[in-house]
Each structure stands twice: as structure tokens, then as C-alpha cells.
PDB file of C-alpha atoms in Angstrom:
ATOM      1  CA  MET A 298     -26.731  14.561  -6.677  1.00 96.00           C
ATOM      2  CA  ILE A 299     -23.629  12.440  -7.717  1.00 97.00           C
ATOM      3  CA  ALA A 300     -20.006  12.754  -6.139  1.00 98.00           C
ATOM      4  CA  ALA A 301     -17.178  10.478  -7.371  1.00 98.00           C
ATOM      5  CA  LEU A 302     -15.275  10.596  -3.610  1.00 98.00           C
ATOM      6  CA  CYS A 303     -11.875   9.498  -2.556  1.00 98.00           C
ATOM      7  CA  GLU A 304     -13.045   7.585   0.328  1.00 98.00           C
ATOM      8  CA  LYS A 305      -9.401   6.198   1.267  1.00 97.00           C
ATOM      9  CA  TYR A 306      -5.993   7.161  -0.498  1.00 97.00           C
ATOM     10  CA  GLY A 307      -4.322   4.818  -3.459  1.00 97.00           C
ATOM     11  CA  PRO A 308      -4.926   5.054  -7.293  1.00 97.00           C
ATOM     12  CA  PRO A 309      -7.822   6.425  -9.382  1.00 97.00           C
ATOM     13  CA  GLU A 310      -9.504   2.911  -8.901  1.00 98.00           C
ATOM     14  CA  ASN A 311     -10.277   3.900  -5.824  1.00 97.00           C
ATOM     15  CA  LEU A 312     -12.801   6.365  -6.541  1.00 98.00           C
ATOM     16  CA  VAL A 313     -16.254   5.535  -6.376  1.00 98.00           C
ATOM     17  CA  LEU A 314     -19.475   7.128  -7.155  1.00 97.00           C
ATOM     18  CA  ARG A 315     -22.056   7.860  -4.210  1.00 97.00           C
ATOM     19  CA  GLU A 316     -25.405   9.848  -4.189  1.00 97.00           C
ATOM     20  CA  MET A 317     -25.679  12.091  -1.355  1.00 95.00           C
ATOM     21  CA  PRO A 318     -27.798  15.290  -0.478  1.00 95.00           C
ATOM     22  CA  ASP A 319     -28.374  18.589  -2.509  1.00 95.00           C
ATOM     23  CA  PRO A 320     -25.887  21.170  -0.703  1.00 96.00           C
ATOM     24  CA  ALA A 321     -27.665  24.150   0.395  1.00 96.00           C
ATOM     25  CA  PRO A 322     -25.891  27.571  -0.395  1.00 98.00           C
ATOM     26  CA  SER A 323     -25.183  30.231   2.938  1.00 97.00           C
ATOM     27  CA  SER A 324     -24.917  33.340   3.293  1.00 97.00           C
ATOM     28  CA  GLY A 325     -22.400  34.705   0.107  1.00 97.00           C
ATOM     29  CA  GLU A 326     -22.428  31.052  -1.570  1.00 98.00           C
ATOM     30  CA  VAL A 327     -23.537  29.847  -4.861  1.00 98.00           C
ATOM     31  CA  LEU A 328     -24.879  26.443  -5.337  1.00 98.00           C
ATOM     32  CA  ILE A 329     -23.290  25.067  -9.115  1.00 98.00           C
ATOM     33  CA  ALA A 330     -24.530  22.237 -11.613  1.00 98.00           C
ATOM     34  CA  PRO A 331     -21.295  21.640 -13.252  1.00 98.00           C
ATOM     35  CA  ALA A 332     -21.592  20.989 -16.400  1.00 98.00           C
ATOM     36  CA  ARG A 333     -17.964  20.293 -17.249  1.00 98.00           C
ATOM     37  CA  VAL A 334     -14.566  19.940 -14.722  1.00 98.00           C
ATOM     38  CA  ALA A 335     -11.063  19.713 -15.472  1.00 97.00           C
ATOM     39  CA  LEU A 336      -8.783  17.694 -13.895  1.00 96.00           C
ATOM     40  CA  ASN A 337      -4.942  18.365 -12.927  1.00 92.00           C
ATOM     41  CA  PHE A 338      -1.883  16.360 -12.527  1.00 89.00           C
ATOM     42  CA  PHE A 339      -1.949  17.328  -9.405  1.00 91.00           C
ATOM     43  CA  ASP A 340      -5.714  16.013  -8.978  1.00 96.00           C
ATOM     44  CA  THR A 341      -3.811  12.027  -9.248  1.00 95.00           C
ATOM     45  CA  LEU A 342      -1.042  13.151  -6.590  1.00 93.00           C
ATOM     46  CA  ILE A 343      -3.795  14.356  -3.730  1.00 96.00           C
ATOM     47  CA  ILE A 344      -5.784  11.650  -4.050  1.00 97.00           C
ATOM     48  CA  GLU A 345      -3.133   9.361  -2.767  1.00 97.00           C
ATOM     49  CA  ASN A 346      -1.930  11.980  -0.315  1.00 95.00           C
ATOM     50  CA  LYS A 347       1.323  12.837  -2.342  1.00 91.00           C
ATOM     51  CA  TYR A 348      -0.190  16.657  -2.618  1.00 89.00           C
ATOM     52  CA  GLN A 349       0.739  19.910  -0.551  1.00 85.00           C
ATOM     53  CA  LEU A 350      -2.912  20.323   0.073  1.00 88.00           C
ATOM     54  CA  LYS A 351      -4.776  17.121   1.933  1.00 94.00           C
ATOM     55  CA  PRO A 352      -8.022  17.675   2.206  1.00 95.00           C
ATOM     56  CA  VAL A 353     -10.132  15.208   4.841  1.00 95.00           C
ATOM     57  CA  LEU A 354     -11.633  12.101   3.519  1.00 97.00           C
ATOM     58  CA  PRO A 355     -14.003  11.696   1.632  1.00 97.00           C
ATOM     59  CA  PHE A 356     -13.406  14.476  -0.519  1.00 98.00           C
ATOM     60  CA  SER A 357     -14.193  14.559  -4.510  1.00 98.00           C
ATOM     61  CA  PRO A 358     -11.258  15.738  -6.775  1.00 98.00           C
ATOM     62  CA  GLY A 359     -11.676  17.888  -9.096  1.00 97.00           C
ATOM     63  CA  GLY A 360     -10.414  22.018  -9.131  1.00 95.00           C
ATOM     64  CA  GLU A 361     -12.512  23.854 -11.891  1.00 96.00           C
ATOM     65  CA  PHE A 362     -15.572  23.877 -13.556  1.00 98.00           C
ATOM     66  CA  CYS A 363     -17.653  25.880 -16.015  1.00 98.00           C
ATOM     67  CA  GLY A 364     -21.855  24.546 -14.705  1.00 98.00           C
ATOM     68  CA  ARG A 365     -24.982  26.785 -14.058  1.00 98.00           C
ATOM     69  CA  VAL A 366     -26.158  29.134 -11.338  1.00 98.00           C
ATOM     70  CA  VAL A 367     -29.197  27.115  -9.695  1.00 98.00           C
ATOM     71  CA  ALA A 368     -29.811  28.835  -6.439  1.00 98.00           C
ATOM     72  CA  LEU A 369     -28.030  31.639  -4.390  1.00 98.00           C
ATOM     73  CA  GLY A 370     -27.058  32.287  -0.751  1.00 97.00           C
ATOM     74  CA  ALA A 371     -28.650  35.487   0.580  1.00 97.00           C
ATOM     75  CA  GLY A 372     -26.918  38.780  -0.486  1.00 96.00           C
ATOM     76  CA  VAL A 373     -25.655  37.311  -3.743  1.00 96.00           C
ATOM     77  CA  LYS A 374     -26.555  40.213  -6.128  1.00 94.00           C
ATOM     78  CA  ASP A 375     -23.702  39.320  -8.851  1.00 92.00           C
ATOM     79  CA  PHE A 376     -25.336  36.155 -10.284  1.00 97.00           C
ATOM     80  CA  VAL A 377     -28.364  35.056 -11.417  1.00 97.00           C
ATOM     81  CA  ILE A 378     -29.581  31.531 -11.526  1.00 98.00           C
ATOM     82  CA  GLY A 379     -29.315  30.106 -14.728  1.00 97.00           C
ATOM     83  CA  GLN A 380     -26.124  31.673 -15.509  1.00 98.00           C
ATOM     84  CA  ARG A 381     -22.932  30.238 -16.654  1.00 98.00           C
ATOM     85  CA  VAL A 382     -20.250  30.652 -14.715  1.00 98.00           C
ATOM     86  CA  ALA A 383     -17.013  29.030 -14.135  1.00 97.00           C
ATOM     87  CA  GLY A 384     -14.851  28.423 -10.871  1.00 95.00           C
ATOM     88  CA  TYR A 385     -11.866  27.579  -9.183  1.00 94.00           C
ATOM     89  CA  CYS A 386     -11.893  25.318  -5.496  1.00 92.00           C
ATOM     90  CA  SER A 387      -8.609  23.350  -4.832  1.00 90.00           C
ATOM     91  CA  TYR A 388     -10.736  20.244  -4.656  1.00 95.00           C
ATOM     92  CA  GLY A 389     -14.778  19.096  -4.280  1.00 97.00           C
ATOM     93  CA  ALA A 390     -15.857  19.775  -8.357  1.00 97.00           C
ATOM     94  CA  ALA A 391     -16.531  16.267  -9.244  1.00 98.00           C
ATOM     95  CA  CYS A 392     -19.826  16.043  -8.506  1.00 97.00           C
ATOM     96  CA  SER A 393     -23.035  17.195 -10.330  1.00 97.00           C
ATOM     97  CA  ARG A 394     -24.151  20.175  -7.099  1.00 98.00           C
ATOM     98  CA  LEU A 395     -21.141  22.374  -5.726  1.00 97.00           C
ATOM     99  CA  VAL A 396     -21.358  25.194  -3.224  1.00 98.00           C
ATOM    100  CA  LEU A 397     -18.974  27.724  -3.335  1.00 97.00           C
ATOM    101  CA  PRO A 398     -18.301  31.207  -2.486  1.00 96.00           C
ATOM    102  CA  ALA A 399     -19.734  33.657  -5.062  1.00 95.00           C
ATOM    103  CA  ALA A 400     -16.133  35.931  -4.652  1.00 91.00           C
ATOM    104  CA  ASN A 401     -14.658  32.163  -6.392  1.00 92.00           C
ATOM    105  CA  LEU A 402     -16.501  32.928  -9.578  1.00 96.00           C
ATOM    106  CA  ILE A 403     -16.499  34.210 -12.431  1.00 96.00           C
ATOM    107  CA  ALA A 404     -18.991  34.988 -15.586  1.00 96.00           C
ATOM    108  CA  VAL A 405     -18.662  33.077 -18.900  1.00 97.00           C
ATOM    109  CA  PRO A 406     -19.392  34.779 -21.808  1.00 95.00           C
ATOM    110  CA  ASP A 407     -21.463  34.209 -24.418  1.00 94.00           C
ATOM    111  CA  ASN A 408     -18.757  32.679 -27.131  1.00 94.00           C
ATOM    112  CA  VAL A 409     -16.423  30.613 -24.879  1.00 96.00           C
ATOM    113  CA  SER A 410     -17.736  27.396 -24.362  1.00 96.00           C
ATOM    114  CA  ASP A 411     -18.289  24.807 -21.550  1.00 97.00           C
ATOM    115  CA  ASP A 412     -15.187  22.711 -22.435  1.00 96.00           C
ATOM    116  CA  GLN A 413     -12.821  26.019 -22.496  1.00 96.00           C
ATOM    117  CA  ALA A 414     -14.234  27.595 -20.143  1.00 96.00           C
ATOM    118  CA  ALA A 415     -14.115  24.814 -17.217  1.00 96.00           C
ATOM    119  CA  GLY A 416     -10.076  24.834 -18.159  1.00 93.00           C
ATOM    120  CA  LEU A 417      -9.000  27.934 -17.989  1.00 95.00           C
ATOM    121  CA  PHE A 418      -8.714  28.434 -14.109  1.00 94.00           C
ATOM    122  CA  VAL A 419      -5.504  25.973 -13.009  1.00 92.00           C
ATOM    123  CA  THR A 420      -3.547  25.813 -16.105  1.00 92.00           C
ATOM    124  CA  TYR A 421      -3.597  29.242 -18.012  1.00 96.00           C
ATOM    125  CA  GLY A 422      -4.647  31.113 -14.500  1.00 96.00           C
ATOM    126  CA  THR A 423      -0.894  29.574 -12.921  1.00 95.00           C
ATOM    127  CA  THR A 424       0.605  30.664 -16.198  1.00 97.00           C
ATOM    128  CA  LEU A 425      -0.350  33.606 -16.735  1.00 98.00           C
ATOM    129  CA  HIS A 426       0.087  34.392 -12.807  1.00 98.00           C
ATOM    130  CA  ALA A 427       3.785  32.762 -13.737  1.00 98.00           C
ATOM    131  CA  LEU A 428       4.790  34.419 -16.854  1.00 98.00           C
ATOM    132  CA  ARG A 429       3.062  38.738 -15.869  1.00 98.00           C
ATOM    133  CA  GLN A 430       3.552  38.564 -11.527  1.00 98.00           C
ATOM    134  CA  ARG A 431       6.618  36.232 -11.227  1.00 98.00           C
ATOM    135  CA  ALA A 432       8.622  36.532 -14.498  1.00 98.00           C
ATOM    136  CA  ASP A 433       7.503  40.131 -16.049  1.00 97.00           C
ATOM    137  CA  LEU A 434       7.935  38.900 -19.196  1.00 98.00           C
ATOM    138  CA  ARG A 435       8.897  41.031 -22.093  1.00 97.00           C
ATOM    139  CA  LYS A 436       7.653  41.064 -25.268  1.00 98.00           C
ATOM    140  CA  GLY A 437      10.686  39.639 -27.950  1.00 97.00           C
ATOM    141  CA  GLU A 438      12.193  38.187 -24.992  1.00 98.00           C
ATOM    142  CA  THR A 439      12.756  34.279 -25.570  1.00 98.00           C
ATOM    143  CA  LEU A 440      10.428  31.432 -23.361  1.00 98.00           C
ATOM    144  CA  ALA A 441      11.634  28.351 -23.305  1.00 98.00           C
ATOM    145  CA  VAL A 442       9.000  25.673 -22.250  1.00 97.00           C
ATOM    146  CA  LEU A 443       9.879  22.051 -20.815  1.00 96.00           C
ATOM    147  CA  GLY A 444       7.174  19.153 -21.288  1.00 92.00           C
ATOM    148  CA  ALA A 445       5.053  21.745 -23.891  1.00 92.00           C
ATOM    149  CA  SER A 446       2.554  19.498 -24.546  1.00 86.00           C
ATOM    150  CA  GLY A 447       0.740  18.739 -22.037  1.00 81.00           C
ATOM    151  CA  GLY A 448      -2.026  21.299 -20.459  1.00 82.00           C
ATOM    152  CA  VAL A 449       0.275  23.125 -18.395  1.00 88.00           C
ATOM    153  CA  GLY A 450       3.046  23.724 -20.821  1.00 91.00           C
ATOM    154  CA  LEU A 451       0.193  24.007 -23.593  1.00 92.00           C
ATOM    155  CA  ALA A 452      -0.807  27.006 -21.550  1.00 94.00           C
ATOM    156  CA  ALA A 453       3.006  28.405 -20.992  1.00 97.00           C
ATOM    157  CA  VAL A 454       3.292  28.066 -24.841  1.00 97.00           C
ATOM    158  CA  GLU A 455      -0.123  30.102 -25.503  1.00 97.00           C
ATOM    159  CA  ILE A 456      -0.031  32.359 -23.162  1.00 98.00           C
ATOM    160  CA  GLY A 457       4.348  33.236 -24.231  1.00 98.00           C
ATOM    161  CA  ALA A 458       2.946  34.343 -27.099  1.00 97.00           C
ATOM    162  CA  ALA A 459       0.341  36.079 -26.660  1.00 97.00           C
ATOM    163  CA  MET A 460       2.685  38.640 -24.915  1.00 98.00           C
ATOM    164  CA  GLY A 461       5.104  38.269 -27.565  1.00 98.00           C
ATOM    165  CA  ALA A 462       7.951  36.291 -26.549  1.00 98.00           C
ATOM    166  CA  HIS A 463       9.643  34.012 -28.501  1.00 98.00           C
ATOM    167  CA  VAL A 464       8.682  30.319 -27.703  1.00 98.00           C
ATOM    168  CA  ILE A 465      10.866  27.648 -27.514  1.00 98.00           C
ATOM    169  CA  ALA A 466       9.071  24.718 -26.661  1.00 97.00           C
ATOM    170  CA  CYS A 467      10.486  21.477 -25.311  1.00 96.00           C
ATOM    171  CA  ALA A 468       8.885  17.645 -25.109  1.00 93.00           C
ATOM    172  CA  SER A 469      10.286  14.414 -25.302  1.00 90.00           C
ATOM    173  CA  SER A 470       8.940  13.491 -29.226  1.00 93.00           C
ATOM    174  CA  PRO A 471       8.249  15.490 -32.476  1.00 94.00           C
ATOM    175  CA  GLU A 472       5.129  14.400 -32.418  1.00 94.00           C
ATOM    176  CA  LYS A 473       4.630  16.350 -29.282  1.00 93.00           C
ATOM    177  CA  LEU A 474       6.994  19.489 -30.681  1.00 95.00           C
ATOM    178  CA  ARG A 475       4.598  19.340 -33.316  1.00 95.00           C
ATOM    179  CA  PHE A 476       1.423  19.934 -31.866  1.00 93.00           C
ATOM    180  CA  ALA A 477       2.953  22.787 -29.565  1.00 94.00           C
ATOM    181  CA  GLN A 478       4.456  24.350 -32.596  1.00 95.00           C
ATOM    182  CA  ASP A 479       0.205  24.191 -33.744  1.00 94.00           C
ATOM    183  CA  PHE A 480      -0.666  26.043 -30.936  1.00 94.00           C
ATOM    184  CA  GLY A 481       2.271  29.084 -30.894  1.00 94.00           C
ATOM    185  CA  ALA A 482       5.223  28.005 -30.165  1.00 96.00           C
ATOM    186  CA  HIS A 483       8.254  29.240 -32.634  1.00 97.00           C
ATOM    187  CA  ASP A 484      10.873  26.865 -32.183  1.00 97.00           C
ATOM    188  CA  GLY A 485      10.778  22.885 -31.122  1.00 97.00           C
ATOM    189  CA  LEU A 486      13.578  20.752 -28.940  1.00 97.00           C
ATOM    190  CA  ASP A 487      13.095  17.480 -28.213  1.00 96.00           C
ATOM    191  CA  TYR A 488      15.004  16.829 -25.580  1.00 94.00           C
ATOM    192  CA  SER A 489      15.441  12.799 -25.919  1.00 91.00           C
ATOM    193  CA  VAL A 490      17.693  13.132 -28.418  1.00 94.00           C
ATOM    194  CA  GLU A 491      19.163  16.605 -27.844  1.00 95.00           C
ATOM    195  CA  ASP A 492      21.101  17.661 -25.043  1.00 94.00           C
ATOM    196  CA  ILE A 493      19.014  20.649 -23.562  1.00 95.00           C
ATOM    197  CA  LYS A 494      21.641  23.128 -22.135  1.00 96.00           C
ATOM    198  CA  GLU A 495      22.910  23.067 -26.147  1.00 97.00           C
ATOM    199  CA  GLY A 496      20.281  22.807 -28.208  1.00 97.00           C
ATOM    200  CA  LEU A 497      18.507  26.085 -25.690  1.00 97.00           C
ATOM    201  CA  LYS A 498      22.303  27.939 -26.561  1.00 97.00           C
ATOM    202  CA  LYS A 499      22.045  26.872 -30.322  1.00 97.00           C
ATOM    203  CA  ARG A 500      18.491  28.478 -30.137  1.00 97.00           C
ATOM    204  CA  THR A 501      19.371  31.623 -29.064  1.00 97.00           C
ATOM    205  CA  ALA A 502      22.728  31.852 -30.675  1.00 96.00           C
ATOM    206  CA  GLY A 503      24.321  31.694 -27.919  1.00 96.00           C
ATOM    207  CA  LYS A 504      22.727  34.361 -25.643  1.00 96.00           C
ATOM    208  CA  GLY A 505      20.593  32.013 -23.487  1.00 97.00           C
ATOM    209  CA  VAL A 506      17.015  31.778 -22.843  1.00 98.00           C
ATOM    210  CA  ASP A 507      15.431  35.053 -21.254  1.00 98.00           C
ATOM    211  CA  CYS A 508      12.647  32.822 -19.078  1.00 98.00           C
ATOM    212  CA  ILE A 509      12.448  28.782 -18.518  1.00 98.00           C
ATOM    213  CA  TYR A 510       8.864  28.025 -17.738  1.00 98.00           C
ATOM    214  CA  ASP A 511       9.704  24.101 -15.948  1.00 96.00           C
ATOM    215  CA  ALA A 512       6.527  21.968 -14.275  1.00 91.00           C
ATOM    216  CA  ILE A 513       8.728  18.744 -14.808  1.00 90.00           C
ATOM    217  CA  GLY A 514      11.087  19.021 -12.596  1.00 91.00           C
ATOM    218  CA  GLY A 515      13.824  16.077 -12.999  1.00 90.00           C
ATOM    219  CA  ALA A 516      16.807  15.885 -14.402  1.00 89.00           C
ATOM    220  CA  TYR A 517      15.656  18.301 -17.488  1.00 92.00           C
ATOM    221  CA  SER A 518      15.624  21.384 -15.291  1.00 95.00           C
ATOM    222  CA  GLU A 519      19.455  21.602 -14.299  1.00 95.00           C
ATOM    223  CA  ALA A 520      20.594  21.576 -17.839  1.00 95.00           C
ATOM    224  CA  ALA A 521      17.309  23.832 -18.660  1.00 96.00           C
ATOM    225  CA  LEU A 522      18.871  26.508 -16.091  1.00 96.00           C
ATOM    226  CA  ARG A 523      22.484  26.189 -17.323  1.00 96.00           C
ATOM    227  CA  ALA A 524      21.357  27.754 -20.977  1.00 97.00           C
ATOM    228  CA  MET A 525      19.700  30.761 -19.085  1.00 96.00           C
ATOM    229  CA  ALA A 526      20.636  34.178 -20.119  1.00 97.00           C
ATOM    230  CA  TRP A 527      22.098  37.308 -17.801  1.00 97.00           C
ATOM    231  CA  LYS A 528      19.380  37.931 -15.762  1.00 97.00           C
ATOM    232  CA  GLY A 529      17.373  35.101 -16.863  1.00 97.00           C
ATOM    233  CA  ARG A 530      14.550  34.019 -14.591  1.00 98.00           C
ATOM    234  CA  PHE A 531      13.430  30.407 -14.136  1.00 98.00           C
ATOM    235  CA  LEU A 532      10.036  29.483 -13.075  1.00 98.00           C
ATOM    236  CA  VAL A 533       9.339  26.740 -10.451  1.00 96.00           C
ATOM    237  CA  VAL A 534       5.962  25.412 -11.523  1.00 94.00           C
ATOM    238  CA  GLY A 535       5.396  21.750 -10.380  1.00 87.00           C
ATOM    239  CA  PHE A 536       7.208  18.296 -10.458  1.00 86.00           C
ATOM    240  CA  ALA A 537       4.894  16.305 -12.994  1.00 78.00           C
ATOM    241  CA  SER A 538       8.627  13.605 -13.203  1.00 81.00           C
ATOM    242  CA  GLY A 539       8.119  13.114  -9.798  1.00 79.00           C
ATOM    243  CA  GLU A 540      11.558  14.163  -8.885  1.00 88.00           C
ATOM    244  CA  ILE A 541      12.541  17.751  -6.958  1.00 91.00           C
ATOM    245  CA  PRO A 542      16.239  18.677  -8.900  1.00 90.00           C
ATOM    246  CA  LYS A 543      18.814  20.085  -6.559  1.00 93.00           C
ATOM    247  CA  ILE A 544      20.325  23.007  -8.171  1.00 92.00           C
ATOM    248  CA  PRO A 545      24.004  24.229  -7.360  1.00 91.00           C
ATOM    249  CA  LEU A 546      22.814  27.635  -5.967  1.00 92.00           C
ATOM    250  CA  ASN A 547      26.348  28.744  -7.417  1.00 92.00           C
ATOM    251  CA  LEU A 548      24.684  29.062 -10.533  1.00 92.00           C
ATOM    252  CA  THR A 549      22.309  31.323 -10.044  1.00 93.00           C
ATOM    253  CA  LEU A 550      25.375  33.672  -8.904  1.00 94.00           C
ATOM    254  CA  LEU A 551      27.250  33.095 -11.686  1.00 92.00           C
ATOM    255  CA  LYS A 552      24.381  33.970 -14.048  1.00 93.00           C
ATOM    256  CA  GLY A 553      22.884  36.925 -12.135  1.00 96.00           C
ATOM    257  CA  CYS A 554      19.260  34.373 -12.718  1.00 96.00           C
ATOM    258  CA  ALA A 555      16.856  34.222 -10.035  1.00 97.00           C
ATOM    259  CA  ILE A 556      14.830  31.134  -9.650  1.00 97.00           C
ATOM    260  CA  VAL A 557      11.643  32.111  -8.933  1.00 97.00           C
ATOM    261  CA  GLY A 558       8.582  29.772  -7.256  1.00 97.00           C
ATOM    262  CA  VAL A 559       5.241  29.759  -8.584  1.00 96.00           C
ATOM    263  CA  TYR A 560       2.651  28.860  -6.107  1.00 94.00           C
ATOM    264  CA  TRP A 561      -0.775  30.003  -7.879  1.00 93.00           C
ATOM    265  CA  GLY A 562      -3.245  29.291  -5.128  1.00 89.00           C
ATOM    266  CA  GLU A 563      -1.924  31.213  -2.417  1.00 92.00           C
ATOM    267  CA  PHE A 564      -1.237  33.584  -5.001  1.00 95.00           C
ATOM    268  CA  VAL A 565      -5.112  33.616  -5.601  1.00 93.00           C
ATOM    269  CA  LYS A 566      -5.529  33.790  -2.055  1.00 92.00           C
ATOM    270  CA  ARG A 567      -3.602  36.926  -1.133  1.00 95.00           C
ATOM    271  CA  GLU A 568      -3.665  38.902  -4.178  1.00 96.00           C
ATOM    272  CA  PRO A 569      -7.697  38.543  -4.919  1.00 92.00           C
ATOM    273  CA  GLN A 570      -7.924  41.466  -7.287  1.00 94.00           C
ATOM    274  CA  ALA A 571      -4.885  40.644  -9.739  1.00 96.00           C
ATOM    275  CA  HIS A 572      -6.360  36.923  -9.871  1.00 95.00           C
ATOM    276  CA  LEU A 573      -9.618  38.019 -11.313  1.00 94.00           C
ATOM    277  CA  ASP A 574      -7.388  40.743 -13.488  1.00 96.00           C
ATOM    278  CA  ASN A 575      -5.630  37.788 -15.059  1.00 97.00           C
ATOM    279  CA  MET A 576      -8.783  35.593 -15.222  1.00 96.00           C
ATOM    280  CA  ILE A 577     -10.956  38.444 -16.768  1.00 95.00           C
ATOM    281  CA  GLN A 578      -7.261  38.431 -19.898  1.00 97.00           C
ATOM    282  CA  ILE A 579      -7.522  35.218 -20.664  1.00 97.00           C
ATOM    283  CA  LEU A 580     -11.018  34.538 -20.888  1.00 96.00           C
ATOM    284  CA  ASP A 581     -10.378  37.859 -22.982  1.00 96.00           C
ATOM    285  CA  TRP A 582      -8.415  36.171 -25.225  1.00 97.00           C
ATOM    286  CA  THR A 583      -9.708  32.909 -25.305  1.00 97.00           C
ATOM    287  CA  ALA A 584     -13.045  34.889 -26.540  1.00 95.00           C
ATOM    288  CA  ARG A 585     -11.252  36.423 -29.183  1.00 95.00           C
ATOM    289  CA  LYS A 586      -9.506  33.247 -30.369  1.00 95.00           C
ATOM    290  CA  VAL A 587      -5.884  34.072 -28.993  1.00 96.00           C
ATOM    291  CA  LEU A 588      -6.140  31.470 -26.639  1.00 95.00           C
ATOM    292  CA  SER A 589      -7.452  28.104 -27.651  1.00 90.00           C
ATOM    293  CA  ALA A 590      -8.113  26.268 -24.087  1.00 90.00           C
ATOM    294  CA  HIS A 591      -7.312  22.986 -26.438  1.00 90.00           C
ATOM    295  CA  VAL A 592      -9.621  19.994 -24.921  1.00 92.00           C
ATOM    296  CA  HIS A 593      -7.461  16.653 -25.292  1.00 92.00           C
ATOM    297  CA  SER A 594     -10.840  14.355 -24.202  1.00 95.00           C
ATOM    298  CA  VAL A 595     -13.882  14.323 -22.442  1.00 97.00           C
ATOM    299  CA  TYR A 596     -15.291  11.266 -20.170  1.00 98.00           C
ATOM    300  CA  PRO A 597     -18.328  10.609 -18.217  1.00 98.00           C
ATOM    301  CA  LEU A 598     -17.898  11.294 -14.752  1.00 98.00           C
ATOM    302  CA  ALA A 599     -18.254   7.255 -13.945  1.00 97.00           C
ATOM    303  CA  GLU A 600     -14.890   7.298 -16.188  1.00 98.00           C
ATOM    304  CA  ILE A 601     -12.992   9.539 -13.688  1.00 98.00           C
ATOM    305  CA  ALA A 602     -10.297   7.110 -12.916  1.00 98.00           C
ATOM    306  CA  GLU A 603      -9.542   6.784 -16.817  1.00 97.00           C
ATOM    307  CA  ALA A 604      -8.980  10.230 -16.992  1.00 97.00           C
ATOM    308  CA  LEU A 605      -7.035  10.346 -14.609  1.00 98.00           C
ATOM    309  CA  ASN A 606      -4.871   7.653 -15.647  1.00 97.00           C
ATOM    310  CA  VAL A 607      -4.188   9.896 -18.104  1.00 95.00           C
ATOM    311  CA  LEU A 608      -2.733  12.675 -16.609  1.00 92.00           C
ATOM    312  CA  LYS A 609      -0.711   9.701 -14.587  1.00 91.00           C
ATOM    313  CA  ARG A 610       1.120   8.584 -17.778  1.00 89.00           C
ATOM    314  CA  ARG A 611       1.403  11.966 -19.131  1.00 82.00           C
ATOM    315  CA  GLN A 612      -0.816  10.998 -22.449  1.00 85.00           C
ATOM    316  CA  ALA A 613      -2.886  14.709 -22.098  1.00 83.00           C
ATOM    317  CA  GLN A 614      -2.039  17.487 -24.862  1.00 82.00           C
ATOM    318  CA  GLY A 615      -4.639  19.823 -23.638  1.00 82.00           C
ATOM    319  CA  LYS A 616      -7.012  19.623 -20.732  1.00 91.00           C
ATOM    320  CA  ILE A 617      -8.570  16.403 -19.416  1.00 95.00           C
ATOM    321  CA  LEU A 618     -12.699  16.628 -18.655  1.00 97.00           C
ATOM    322  CA  LEU A 619     -15.213  15.184 -17.234  1.00 98.00           C
ATOM    323  CA  SER A 620     -19.118  15.653 -18.697  1.00 98.00           C
ATOM    324  CA  VAL A 621     -21.640  15.795 -15.937  1.00 96.00           C
ATOM    325  CA  ARG A 622     -25.032  15.504 -15.781  1.00 83.00           C
ATOM    326  CA  GLN A 623     -27.626  18.312 -14.874  1.00 67.00           C
TER     327      GLN A 623
END
């Protein structure tokens, strides 16, 4: 097998390709040949030892994938050799052979492509968990999405619209806003030229926003929170800006609102059935073209450094994928 390995912490250029022995599945496990591996912003942090998850060196980045079953460990009955599956593994997917517990996998419907299926777990899984289990988003509520044109932001735009919310895309340029509106956003706010608080208040006729989805952090978080409606929910999804905001807690008192943490990886471990139900819903929406699972670009495994740098530069509009030879 071929694997892209992080052998020492540092920038994407430190990653190397290595030939390694093929792994073998143990009891309850499945050997998969990934065809597509999706990269996420957290992959850029893991390889620099800046993420809460700290794998032992050496390791492969890549936390989600779509591929085919190559071999089955003892006791695995839910899958067959040659079947298309997708899954989530935190890290380790940027390789041509991968072993995972069968419980980490889900069958891919025929009318969902490899490109689509590979990128559904982290961004769409996180977002549906955020909007369903954490925010209890209701039809007719307003949802503001910060960083709406990126991978996780675009997922929030699409899922929010699918759940019947009025989605306000917030991004840093007119081009990014048009992109988000092409995928279901009902309104847009360019926070490079317009104040977020005043802009969101204006777009909600002074009421404020029912739910804010923030995967960016930094200076915009507090301004967005100040535009929160009574009993609103502010979803803390991530800090792509690199800055963790310090929020004045008196704002939660004055607005009767909640700041809610979204830790999808822990949710998957603690509530596996709810996670499975979410993924079944996401695959169904994708198969019915309710969700696009839009791909920004696909890179060969050998070009993983450039693919990760696109994420670091925040240039991705949709998912960044790796193509892995079978």
C-alpha cells in the first residue's frame, strides 16, 4: 500500500509518500481500498500538532473517505467484498488500504458518487448534529452561517435550507456570497464591508437571528452574538481564523440565549445510533439531490501538500478530495 505520512510535525510540505505492508482486518474489521479521501481544515492542524487529537507519529491525515471493501474480518456480516462504503476515522485515511471496525462504515447508495460520499461525514455530519441535536433548529427560524462558502459553511447553508430555515450566508466577498446563494442561502452579508451586528439586525427586521453557526471564531463571533434573538442559540463549531474569541457572558443573560458547543467526534462515540440516523438522513438527502456535497477540487494523493494548503489559505469552496489509486 501507499500512504501519505506525517513523520514529523510541520507544514504540509513535510508529508512524505511511503510504501508499507498491506494491513489485514481482525475480527469485526473491514479492509477498504479508498477511492476518494476528503480533507478538512483540522487536517492542517493535526500535522502541526495544533489540534486536540494528537496521533502518535508517524500517521496519515485524512478523516473520511469512500472506497470498496477488499476483505472482511471474522464475524462481519453487514458488508460484502466489492461493496462501496464510506466512513469516518479521525485520521489515517490518506492511503491506498485502510482497516476500520465495521461499525465505522456505512453502505453508499448507487446514486451517490464516490466524490459526494467521501465528504459527507465531517462537514455534513457535524452540521446536522449541530442544527438537529444541539440547536433544535425549527422550520421558519433564521440561521446565520459565518464563513458560508467553505466546506463546513456550505454544509450549514444546505442543511439549514433543507430543514426549512431562512439562511443568511455571511462571508468575506461578493463572490463567496453568490456561491453560497447558489446552494440555498436566502440572503447574504459581506462582513468585509458591512458590520455583522447591524447587518443581521437589518435582515431580521430588528428581531435578531435565532441560530448562529460559527466555524470561524475570531473577531466576528462577538459581533454576531450581539445580533442574536431572544432565546437564540450560538453554535461553537470551530476556529478556522486561528483565534478563540473571549465572549462577554453578560450577553447571554441579556438575550436569554445559549452558547452551545458542537464536538461531533465525541458525539459519534457517545451516541452512535443518533450519529447513524443522521448519516442515513444525509445520504438520503444527497441521493435525492437535496444536498449537493459540492467538491471544490480533487488532487492525486501525491499532491496532498497542495490540497492541504488550499484549506490553509481558506480558498476552498466546498470539499477538497484526494484521488487514491485502487
